[in-house]
Coordinates of C-alpha atoms in Angstrom, one line a residue:
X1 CA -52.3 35.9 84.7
X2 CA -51.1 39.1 85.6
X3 CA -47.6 39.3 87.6
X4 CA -48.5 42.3 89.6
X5 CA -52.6 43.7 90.4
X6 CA -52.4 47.0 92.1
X7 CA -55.9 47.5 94.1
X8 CA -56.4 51.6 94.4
X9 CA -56.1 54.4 91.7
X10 CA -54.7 57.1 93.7
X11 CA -51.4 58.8 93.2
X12 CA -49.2 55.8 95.1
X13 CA -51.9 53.1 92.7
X14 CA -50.7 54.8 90.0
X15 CA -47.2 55.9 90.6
X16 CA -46.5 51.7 91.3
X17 CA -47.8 50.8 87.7
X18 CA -45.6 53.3 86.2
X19 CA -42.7 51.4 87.9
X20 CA -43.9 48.3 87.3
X21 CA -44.3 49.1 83.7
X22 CA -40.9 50.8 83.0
X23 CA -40.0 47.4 84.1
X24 CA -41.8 45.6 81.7
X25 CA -44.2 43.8 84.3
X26 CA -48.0 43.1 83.8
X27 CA -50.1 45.3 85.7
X28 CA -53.8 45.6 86.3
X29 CA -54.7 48.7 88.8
X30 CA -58.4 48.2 90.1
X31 CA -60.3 51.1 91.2
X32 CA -63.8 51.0 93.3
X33 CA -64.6 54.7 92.2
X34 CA -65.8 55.1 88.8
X35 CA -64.5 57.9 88.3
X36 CA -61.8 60.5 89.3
X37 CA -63.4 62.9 92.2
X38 CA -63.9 66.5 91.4
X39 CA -62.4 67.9 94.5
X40 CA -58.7 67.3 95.1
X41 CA -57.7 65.8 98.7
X42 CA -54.4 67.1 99.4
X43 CA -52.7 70.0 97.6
X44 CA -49.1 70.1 98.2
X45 CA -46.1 68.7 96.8
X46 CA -43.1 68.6 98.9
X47 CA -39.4 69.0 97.2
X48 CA -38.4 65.0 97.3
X49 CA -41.6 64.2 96.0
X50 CA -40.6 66.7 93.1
X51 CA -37.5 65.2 92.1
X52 CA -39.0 61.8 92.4
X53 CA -41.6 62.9 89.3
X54 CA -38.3 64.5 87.5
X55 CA -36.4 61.4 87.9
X56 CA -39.3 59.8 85.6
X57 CA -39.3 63.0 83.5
X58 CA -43.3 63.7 85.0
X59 CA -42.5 67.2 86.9
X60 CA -42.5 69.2 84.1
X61 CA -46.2 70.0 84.3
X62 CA -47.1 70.1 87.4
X63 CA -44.0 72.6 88.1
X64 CA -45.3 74.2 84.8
X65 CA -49.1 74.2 86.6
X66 CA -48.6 74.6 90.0
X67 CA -47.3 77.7 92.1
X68 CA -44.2 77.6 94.5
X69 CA -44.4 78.3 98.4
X70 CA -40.7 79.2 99.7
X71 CA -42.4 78.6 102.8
X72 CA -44.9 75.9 104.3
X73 CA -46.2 75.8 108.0
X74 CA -45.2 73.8 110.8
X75 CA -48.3 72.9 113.2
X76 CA -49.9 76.4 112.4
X77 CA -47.0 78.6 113.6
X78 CA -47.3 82.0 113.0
X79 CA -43.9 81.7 111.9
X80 CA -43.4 79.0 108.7
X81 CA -40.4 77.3 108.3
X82 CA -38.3 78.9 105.0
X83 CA -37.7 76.0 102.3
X84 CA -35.3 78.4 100.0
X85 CA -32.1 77.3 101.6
X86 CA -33.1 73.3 101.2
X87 CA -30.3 71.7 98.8
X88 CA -32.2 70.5 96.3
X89 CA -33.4 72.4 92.5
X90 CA -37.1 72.6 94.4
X91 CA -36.2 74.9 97.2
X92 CA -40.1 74.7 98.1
X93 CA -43.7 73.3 98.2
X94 CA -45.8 72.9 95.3
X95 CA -48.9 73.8 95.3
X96 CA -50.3 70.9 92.8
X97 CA -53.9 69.3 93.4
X98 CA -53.8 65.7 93.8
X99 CA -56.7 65.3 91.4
X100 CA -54.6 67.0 88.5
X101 CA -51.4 65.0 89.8
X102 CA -53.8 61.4 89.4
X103 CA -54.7 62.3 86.0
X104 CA -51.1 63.0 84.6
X105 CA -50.0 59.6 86.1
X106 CA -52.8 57.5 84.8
X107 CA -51.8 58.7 81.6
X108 CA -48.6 57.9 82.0
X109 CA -49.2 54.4 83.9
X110 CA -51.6 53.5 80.4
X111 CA -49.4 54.9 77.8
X112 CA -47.0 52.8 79.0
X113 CA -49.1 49.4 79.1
X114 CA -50.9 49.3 82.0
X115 CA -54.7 48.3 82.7
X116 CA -56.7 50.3 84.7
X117 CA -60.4 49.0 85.8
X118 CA -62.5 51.5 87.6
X119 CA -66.1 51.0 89.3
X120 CA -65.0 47.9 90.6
X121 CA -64.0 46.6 93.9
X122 CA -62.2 43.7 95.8
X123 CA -64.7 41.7 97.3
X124 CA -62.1 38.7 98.3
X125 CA -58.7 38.1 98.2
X126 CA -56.4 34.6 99.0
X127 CA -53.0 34.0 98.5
X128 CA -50.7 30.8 98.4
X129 CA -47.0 30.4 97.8
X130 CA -47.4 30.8 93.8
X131 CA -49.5 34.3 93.7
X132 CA -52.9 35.6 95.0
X133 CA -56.8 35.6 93.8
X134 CA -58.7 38.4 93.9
X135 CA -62.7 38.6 93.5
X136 CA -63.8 41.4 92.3
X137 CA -67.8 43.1 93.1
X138 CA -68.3 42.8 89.5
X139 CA -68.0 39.0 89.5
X140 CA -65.1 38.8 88.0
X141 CA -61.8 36.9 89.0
X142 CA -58.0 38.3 88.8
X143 CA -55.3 36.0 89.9
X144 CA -51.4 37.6 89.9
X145 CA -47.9 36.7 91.2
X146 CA -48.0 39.9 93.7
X147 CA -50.7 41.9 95.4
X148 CA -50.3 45.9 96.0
X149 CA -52.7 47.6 98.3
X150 CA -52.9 51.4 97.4
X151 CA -56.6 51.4 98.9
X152 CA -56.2 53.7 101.5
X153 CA -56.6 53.8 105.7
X154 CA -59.7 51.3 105.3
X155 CA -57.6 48.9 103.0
X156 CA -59.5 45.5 101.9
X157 CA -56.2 44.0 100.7
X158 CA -54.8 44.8 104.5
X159 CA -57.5 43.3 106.3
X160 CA -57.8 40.6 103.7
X161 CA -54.0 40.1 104.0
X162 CA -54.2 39.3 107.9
X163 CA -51.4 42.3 108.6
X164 CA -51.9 44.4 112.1
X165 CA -52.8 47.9 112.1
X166 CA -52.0 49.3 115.5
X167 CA -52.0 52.4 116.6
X168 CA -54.4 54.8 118.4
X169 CA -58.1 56.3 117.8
X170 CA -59.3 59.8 117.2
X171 CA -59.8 62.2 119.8
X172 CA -59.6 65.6 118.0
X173 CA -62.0 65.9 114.7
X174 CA -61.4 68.5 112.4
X175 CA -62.7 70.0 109.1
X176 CA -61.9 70.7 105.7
X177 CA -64.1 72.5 102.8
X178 CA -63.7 74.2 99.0
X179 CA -65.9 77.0 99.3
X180 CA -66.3 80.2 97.1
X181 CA -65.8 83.4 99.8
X182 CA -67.4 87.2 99.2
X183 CA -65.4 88.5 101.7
X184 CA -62.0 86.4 101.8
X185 CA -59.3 87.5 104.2
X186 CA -56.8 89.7 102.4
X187 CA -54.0 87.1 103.1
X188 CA -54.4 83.5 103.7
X189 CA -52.4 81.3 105.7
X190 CA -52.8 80.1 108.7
X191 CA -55.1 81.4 112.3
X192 CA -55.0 80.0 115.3
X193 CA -56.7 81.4 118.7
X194 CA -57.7 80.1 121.6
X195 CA -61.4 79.9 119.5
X196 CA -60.3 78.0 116.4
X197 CA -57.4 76.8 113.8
X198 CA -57.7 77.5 110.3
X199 CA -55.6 77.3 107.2
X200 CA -57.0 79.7 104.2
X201 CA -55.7 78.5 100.8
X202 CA -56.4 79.8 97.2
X203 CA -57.8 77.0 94.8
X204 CA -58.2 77.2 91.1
X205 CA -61.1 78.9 90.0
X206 CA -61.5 82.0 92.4
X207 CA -62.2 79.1 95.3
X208 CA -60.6 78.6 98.8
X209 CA -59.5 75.3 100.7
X210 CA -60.7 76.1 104.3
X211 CA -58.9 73.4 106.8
X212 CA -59.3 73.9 110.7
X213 CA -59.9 72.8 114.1
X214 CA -62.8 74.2 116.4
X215 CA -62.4 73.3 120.0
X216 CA -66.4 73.8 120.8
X217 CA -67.0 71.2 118.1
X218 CA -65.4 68.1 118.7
X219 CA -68.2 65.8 118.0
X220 CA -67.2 62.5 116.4
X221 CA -70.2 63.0 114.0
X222 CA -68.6 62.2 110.6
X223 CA -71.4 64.9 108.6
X224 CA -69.6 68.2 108.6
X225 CA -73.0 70.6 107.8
X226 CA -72.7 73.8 106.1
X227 CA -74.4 75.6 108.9
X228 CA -71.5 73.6 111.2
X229 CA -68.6 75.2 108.3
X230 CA -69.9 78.2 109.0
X231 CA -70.2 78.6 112.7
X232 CA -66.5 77.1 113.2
X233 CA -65.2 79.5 110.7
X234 CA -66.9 82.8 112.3
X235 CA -65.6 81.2 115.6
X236 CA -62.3 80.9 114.5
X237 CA -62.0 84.4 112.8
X238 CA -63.9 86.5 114.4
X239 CA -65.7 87.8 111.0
X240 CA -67.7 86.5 108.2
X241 CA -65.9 85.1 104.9
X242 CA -68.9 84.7 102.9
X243 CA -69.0 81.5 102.9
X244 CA -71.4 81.4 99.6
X245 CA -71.1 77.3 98.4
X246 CA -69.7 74.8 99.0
X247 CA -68.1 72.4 96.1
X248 CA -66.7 69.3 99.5
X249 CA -67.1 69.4 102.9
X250 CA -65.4 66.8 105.3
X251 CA -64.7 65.9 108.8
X252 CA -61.4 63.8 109.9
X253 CA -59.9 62.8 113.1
X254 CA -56.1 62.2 114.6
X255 CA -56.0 58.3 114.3
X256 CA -52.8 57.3 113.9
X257 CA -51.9 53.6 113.1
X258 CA -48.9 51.9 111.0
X259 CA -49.0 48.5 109.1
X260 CA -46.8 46.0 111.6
X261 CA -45.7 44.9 108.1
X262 CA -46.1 46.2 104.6
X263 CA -45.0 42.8 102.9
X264 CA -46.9 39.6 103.9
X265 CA -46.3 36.4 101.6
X266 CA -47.1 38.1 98.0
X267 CA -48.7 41.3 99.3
X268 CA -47.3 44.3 99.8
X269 CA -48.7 48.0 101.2
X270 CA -48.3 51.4 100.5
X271 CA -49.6 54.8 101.0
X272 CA -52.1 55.7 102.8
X273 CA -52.9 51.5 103.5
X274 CA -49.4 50.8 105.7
X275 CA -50.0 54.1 108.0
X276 CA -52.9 56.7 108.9
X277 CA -52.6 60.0 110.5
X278 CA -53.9 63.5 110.7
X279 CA -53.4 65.5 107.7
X280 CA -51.4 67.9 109.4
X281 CA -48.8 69.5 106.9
X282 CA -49.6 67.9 104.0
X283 CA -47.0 65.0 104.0
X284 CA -49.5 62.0 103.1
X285 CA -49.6 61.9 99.5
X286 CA -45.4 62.8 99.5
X287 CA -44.4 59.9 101.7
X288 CA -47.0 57.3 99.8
X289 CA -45.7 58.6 96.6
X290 CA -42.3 57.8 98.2
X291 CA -43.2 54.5 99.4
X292 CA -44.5 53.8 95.5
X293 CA -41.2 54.9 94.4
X294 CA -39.1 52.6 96.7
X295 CA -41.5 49.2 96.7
X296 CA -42.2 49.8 92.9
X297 CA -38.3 48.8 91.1
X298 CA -38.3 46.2 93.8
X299 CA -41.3 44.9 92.8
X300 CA -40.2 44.8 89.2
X301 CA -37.0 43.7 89.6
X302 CA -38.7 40.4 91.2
X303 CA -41.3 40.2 89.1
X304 CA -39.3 40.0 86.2
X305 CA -36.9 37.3 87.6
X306 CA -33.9 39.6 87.9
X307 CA -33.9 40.1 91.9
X308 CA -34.3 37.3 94.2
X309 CA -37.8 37.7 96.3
X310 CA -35.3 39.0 99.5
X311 CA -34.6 42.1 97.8
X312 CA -38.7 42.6 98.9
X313 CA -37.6 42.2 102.5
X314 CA -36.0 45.7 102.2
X315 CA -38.8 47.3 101.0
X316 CA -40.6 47.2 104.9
X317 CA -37.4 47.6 106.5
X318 CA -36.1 51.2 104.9
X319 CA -40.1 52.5 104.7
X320 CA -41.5 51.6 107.9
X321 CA -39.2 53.8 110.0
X322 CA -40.1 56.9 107.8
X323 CA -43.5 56.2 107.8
X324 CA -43.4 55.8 111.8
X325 CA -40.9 59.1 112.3
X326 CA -43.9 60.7 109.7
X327 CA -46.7 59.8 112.2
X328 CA -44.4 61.2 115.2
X329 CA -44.2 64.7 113.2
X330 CA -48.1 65.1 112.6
X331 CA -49.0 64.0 115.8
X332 CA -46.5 66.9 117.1
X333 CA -48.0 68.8 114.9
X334 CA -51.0 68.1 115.7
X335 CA -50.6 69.0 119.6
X336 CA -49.3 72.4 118.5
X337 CA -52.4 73.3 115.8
X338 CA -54.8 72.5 118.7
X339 CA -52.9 74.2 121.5
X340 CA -56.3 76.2 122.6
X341 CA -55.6 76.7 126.3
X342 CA -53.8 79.7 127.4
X343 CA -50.9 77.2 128.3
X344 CA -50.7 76.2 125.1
X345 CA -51.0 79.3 123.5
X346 CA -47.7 80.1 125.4
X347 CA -46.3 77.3 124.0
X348 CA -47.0 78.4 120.2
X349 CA -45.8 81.8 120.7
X350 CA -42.8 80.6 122.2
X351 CA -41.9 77.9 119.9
X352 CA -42.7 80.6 117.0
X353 CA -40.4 83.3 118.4
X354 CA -37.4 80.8 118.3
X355 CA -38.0 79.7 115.1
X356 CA -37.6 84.1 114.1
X357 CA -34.8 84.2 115.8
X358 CA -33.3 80.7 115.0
X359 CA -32.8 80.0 110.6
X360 CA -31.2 76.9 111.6
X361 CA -34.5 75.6 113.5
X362 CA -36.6 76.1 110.4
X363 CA -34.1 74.5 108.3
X364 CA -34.3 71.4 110.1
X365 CA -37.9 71.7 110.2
X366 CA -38.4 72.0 106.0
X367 CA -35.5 69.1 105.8
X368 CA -37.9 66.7 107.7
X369 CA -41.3 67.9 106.4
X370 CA -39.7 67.8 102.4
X371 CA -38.7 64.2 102.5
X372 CA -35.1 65.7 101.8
X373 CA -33.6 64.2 105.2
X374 CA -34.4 60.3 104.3
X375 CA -31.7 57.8 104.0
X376 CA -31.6 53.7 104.6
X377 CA -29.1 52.8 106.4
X378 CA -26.8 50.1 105.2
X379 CA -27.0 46.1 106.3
X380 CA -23.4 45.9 105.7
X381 CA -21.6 48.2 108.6
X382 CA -18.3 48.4 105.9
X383 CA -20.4 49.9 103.6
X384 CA -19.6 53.2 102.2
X385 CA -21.1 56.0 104.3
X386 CA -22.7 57.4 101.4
X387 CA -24.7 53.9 100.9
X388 CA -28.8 54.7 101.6
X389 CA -28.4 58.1 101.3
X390 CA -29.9 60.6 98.7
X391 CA -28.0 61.7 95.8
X392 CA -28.6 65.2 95.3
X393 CA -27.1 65.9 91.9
X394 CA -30.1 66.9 89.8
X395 CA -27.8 66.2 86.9
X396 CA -28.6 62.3 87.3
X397 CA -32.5 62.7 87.7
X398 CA -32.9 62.6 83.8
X399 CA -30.9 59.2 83.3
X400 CA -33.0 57.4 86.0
X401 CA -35.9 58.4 84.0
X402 CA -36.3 54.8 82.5
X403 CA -35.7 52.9 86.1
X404 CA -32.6 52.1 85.7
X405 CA -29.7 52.4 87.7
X406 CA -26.8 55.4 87.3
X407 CA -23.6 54.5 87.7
X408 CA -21.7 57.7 88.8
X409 CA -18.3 58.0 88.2
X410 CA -15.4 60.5 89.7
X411 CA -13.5 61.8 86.8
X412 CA -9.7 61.0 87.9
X413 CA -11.4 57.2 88.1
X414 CA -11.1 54.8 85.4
X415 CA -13.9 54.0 82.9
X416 CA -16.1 51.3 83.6
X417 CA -17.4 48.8 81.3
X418 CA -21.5 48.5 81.6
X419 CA -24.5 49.1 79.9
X420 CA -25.7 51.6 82.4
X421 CA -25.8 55.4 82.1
X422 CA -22.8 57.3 83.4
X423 CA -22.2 60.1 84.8
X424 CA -19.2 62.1 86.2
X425 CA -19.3 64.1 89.3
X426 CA -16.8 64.6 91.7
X427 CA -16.7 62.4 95.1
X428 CA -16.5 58.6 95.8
X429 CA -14.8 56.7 93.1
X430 CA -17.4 54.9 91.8
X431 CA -21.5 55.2 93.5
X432 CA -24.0 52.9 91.9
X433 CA -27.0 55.1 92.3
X434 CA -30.7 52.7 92.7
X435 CA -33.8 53.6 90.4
X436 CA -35.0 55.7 93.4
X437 CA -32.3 57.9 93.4
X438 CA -30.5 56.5 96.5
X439 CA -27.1 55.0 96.8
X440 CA -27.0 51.8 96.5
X441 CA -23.3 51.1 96.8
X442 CA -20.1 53.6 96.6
X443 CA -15.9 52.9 97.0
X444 CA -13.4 55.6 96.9
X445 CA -10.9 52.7 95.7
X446 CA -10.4 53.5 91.5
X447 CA -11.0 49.5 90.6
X448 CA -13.5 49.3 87.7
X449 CA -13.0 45.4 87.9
X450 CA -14.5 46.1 92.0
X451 CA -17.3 48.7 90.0
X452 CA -18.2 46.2 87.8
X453 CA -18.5 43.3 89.8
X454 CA -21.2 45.1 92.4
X455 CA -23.3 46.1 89.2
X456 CA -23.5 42.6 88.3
X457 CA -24.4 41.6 91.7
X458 CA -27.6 43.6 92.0
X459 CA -29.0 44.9 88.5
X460 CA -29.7 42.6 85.5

């Protein structure tokens, strides 16, 4: 028996074996595709989703690989928000293609033990109180301790599991492409008109991402034809791109729906499979990375025996809100990309001309869309204020690297006895820092009995 069988090989699949893993927990990721797809889905990397890959010492290539943008767009502004001044040591988005990202962390997920079965799919899945069964389309049987459904929106282990997935329909269809252009525009970013919305994007290769909105084609057909690509393109820029080939074309809509619960009995969501919503600024693959990152030492911890099954309780209650306050900021989003009427032109220009004339605005903007602003607040109202929230000191992301907690010390406080890695920074007196880079607890009182009695009440 396994203890843990993650069902999707996508970057939040992936990133939750490399967890499970680092904490020496059985892990079998199944995969329906056989394959990894040529075209890449999403293409950006926001700045917590960057430090999350340092803190397991992954960043260095894709930082190495990708390029930086100081500035990323909010709802197709003409104005985009400036990520410089964010406090972190990525100050911007990466632009990183998912594909490349999925192959660096299946590496990593199968030098470090795990199993990875592709071309396979669940067919059926039942759990009890000791663990879960999974049939697999291959005629095979898995049984585990814990269930992980990375699948995506359509998730078989969600609908399998029973969980709700409420939310609303589509009512706006867009499109998205990798095409080669004769005649591309001599900048790219973003267009948007009372005709069309369109992002323009540079792709390895010489090739362009094309990603827009044409109000004259809002058909729910799911086939997105080249001659369609074409016509919403022209329509949108008023010129020809030389739209020459296309490599993927896709259609997608504005449903937006959340898990009711990402842990039922011995399964637990993430990613894409506990909340849907319209691609609009590239947050998807960032916050189901994120939910990986937070579910995944959990999950070990429990696994392993180390963590009563509670500590899994947590897990639903610290991601759910950011995965709802995520689906609030595409759907705004959303509104303002497909703004067409002259009304809602009005809107965009205004809402553009106070983010020129307001810094502060597109701070607060970058903070939300980068992940940076996300803290759990504590059970405990005495807690420390700092408890749930990020630590920012880049100087600890190297000692996480093996999933363990930091314990970070203020130098005018005494030493501590643990096993732990240490580090000394000015602030509280003591701050036990999680595997995820969060606080888990912080005093300002210089007691290293105090210090060392929390760390033996919630890592061993």
């Amino acid at each position: 028996m396994d203890n843990v069988i993650v069902v999707g090989a996508g970057p939040v699949g992936l990133w939750t074996a490399i967890e499970l893993r680092l904490a020496g927990v059985a892990v079998t990721v199944v995969e329906r595709e056989p394959g990894r797809r040529a075209f890449t889905r999403a293409l950006g990397i926001h700045a917590r989703t960057v430090e999350v890959l340092a803190m397991r010492g992954l960043a260095e290539t894709p930082l190495a690989d990708g390029r930086a943008l100081p500035r990323w767009h909010f709802g197709m502004l003409p104005t985009f928000p400036d990520y410089s001044g964010l406090d972190t040591p990525y100050p911007f988005v990466l632009a990183y293609p998912q594909n490349a990202l999925e192959d660096l962390l299946e590496r990593r997920a199968v030098e470090l033990g795990a199993a990875v079965r592709r071309g396979t799919a669940v067919k059926t899945m039942t759990q009890d109180h000791a663990g879960v069964r999974v049939e697999l389309a291959d005629g095979t049987t898995l049984t585990a301790s814990w269930l992980v459904g990375a699948d995506g929106a359509g998730s078989t282990v969600r609908k399998a599991a029973g969980i709700a997935f409420t939310g609303t329909d589509a009512t706006l269809w867009g499109y998205v492409a990798d095409v080669t252009l004769s005649a591309p525009p001599e900048l790219t970013g973003t267009l948007a008109t009372p005709d069309g919305a369109l992002v323009v994007a540079p792709l390895p290769g010489g090739r362009f991402r094309l990603a827009g909105f044409d109000p004259r084609d809002q058909t729910p057909d799911p086939e997105m034809t080249m001659d369609r690509l074409v016509a919403s393109v022209h329509r949108a820029t008023g010129r020809d791109l030389g739209i020459a080939e296309a490599s993927w074309i896709s259609r997608f809509g504005n449903a937006t729906r959340q898990a009711a619960d990402y842990h039922a009995g011995r399964v637990l969501l993430a990613g894409d499979a506990a909340h849907m919503h319209m691609p609009t600024g590239g947050v998807g693959l960032n916050i189901g990375v994120q939910d990986a990152m937070n579910l995944g030492w959990k999950l070990g911890s429990v696994a392993r025996g180390a963590a009563p099954q509670s500590l899994l309780d947590t897990y639903h209650a610290e991601r759910a809100p950011v995965g709802a306050a995520m689906l609030a900021n595409t759907q705004a989003q959303t509104a303002l990309v497909t703004a067409f009427t002259p009304e809602g032109q009005a809107l965009r220009a205004h809402l553009s001309a106070l983010l020129d004339r307001h810094p502060a605005v597109q701070h607060d903007l970058a903070l939300g869309v980068s992940g940076l602003d996300v803290h759990y607040p504590p059970s405990d109202p005495g807690a420390h204020p700092s408890t749930g929230r990020r630590f920012a000191d880049p100087a600890v992301f190297p000692l996480l690297r093996d999933a363990r907690p930091v314990l970070v010390r203020d130098p005018s406080a005494p030493p501590v006895e643990t096993e732990l890695a240490v580090h000394e920074a000015p602030g509280a007196a003591y701050a036990l820092i999680r595997p995820d880079g969060h606080v888990w607890w912080a005093t300002d009182e210089p007691d290293p009995l105090a210090a060392a009695a929390a760390i033996a009440q919630r890592w061993r």
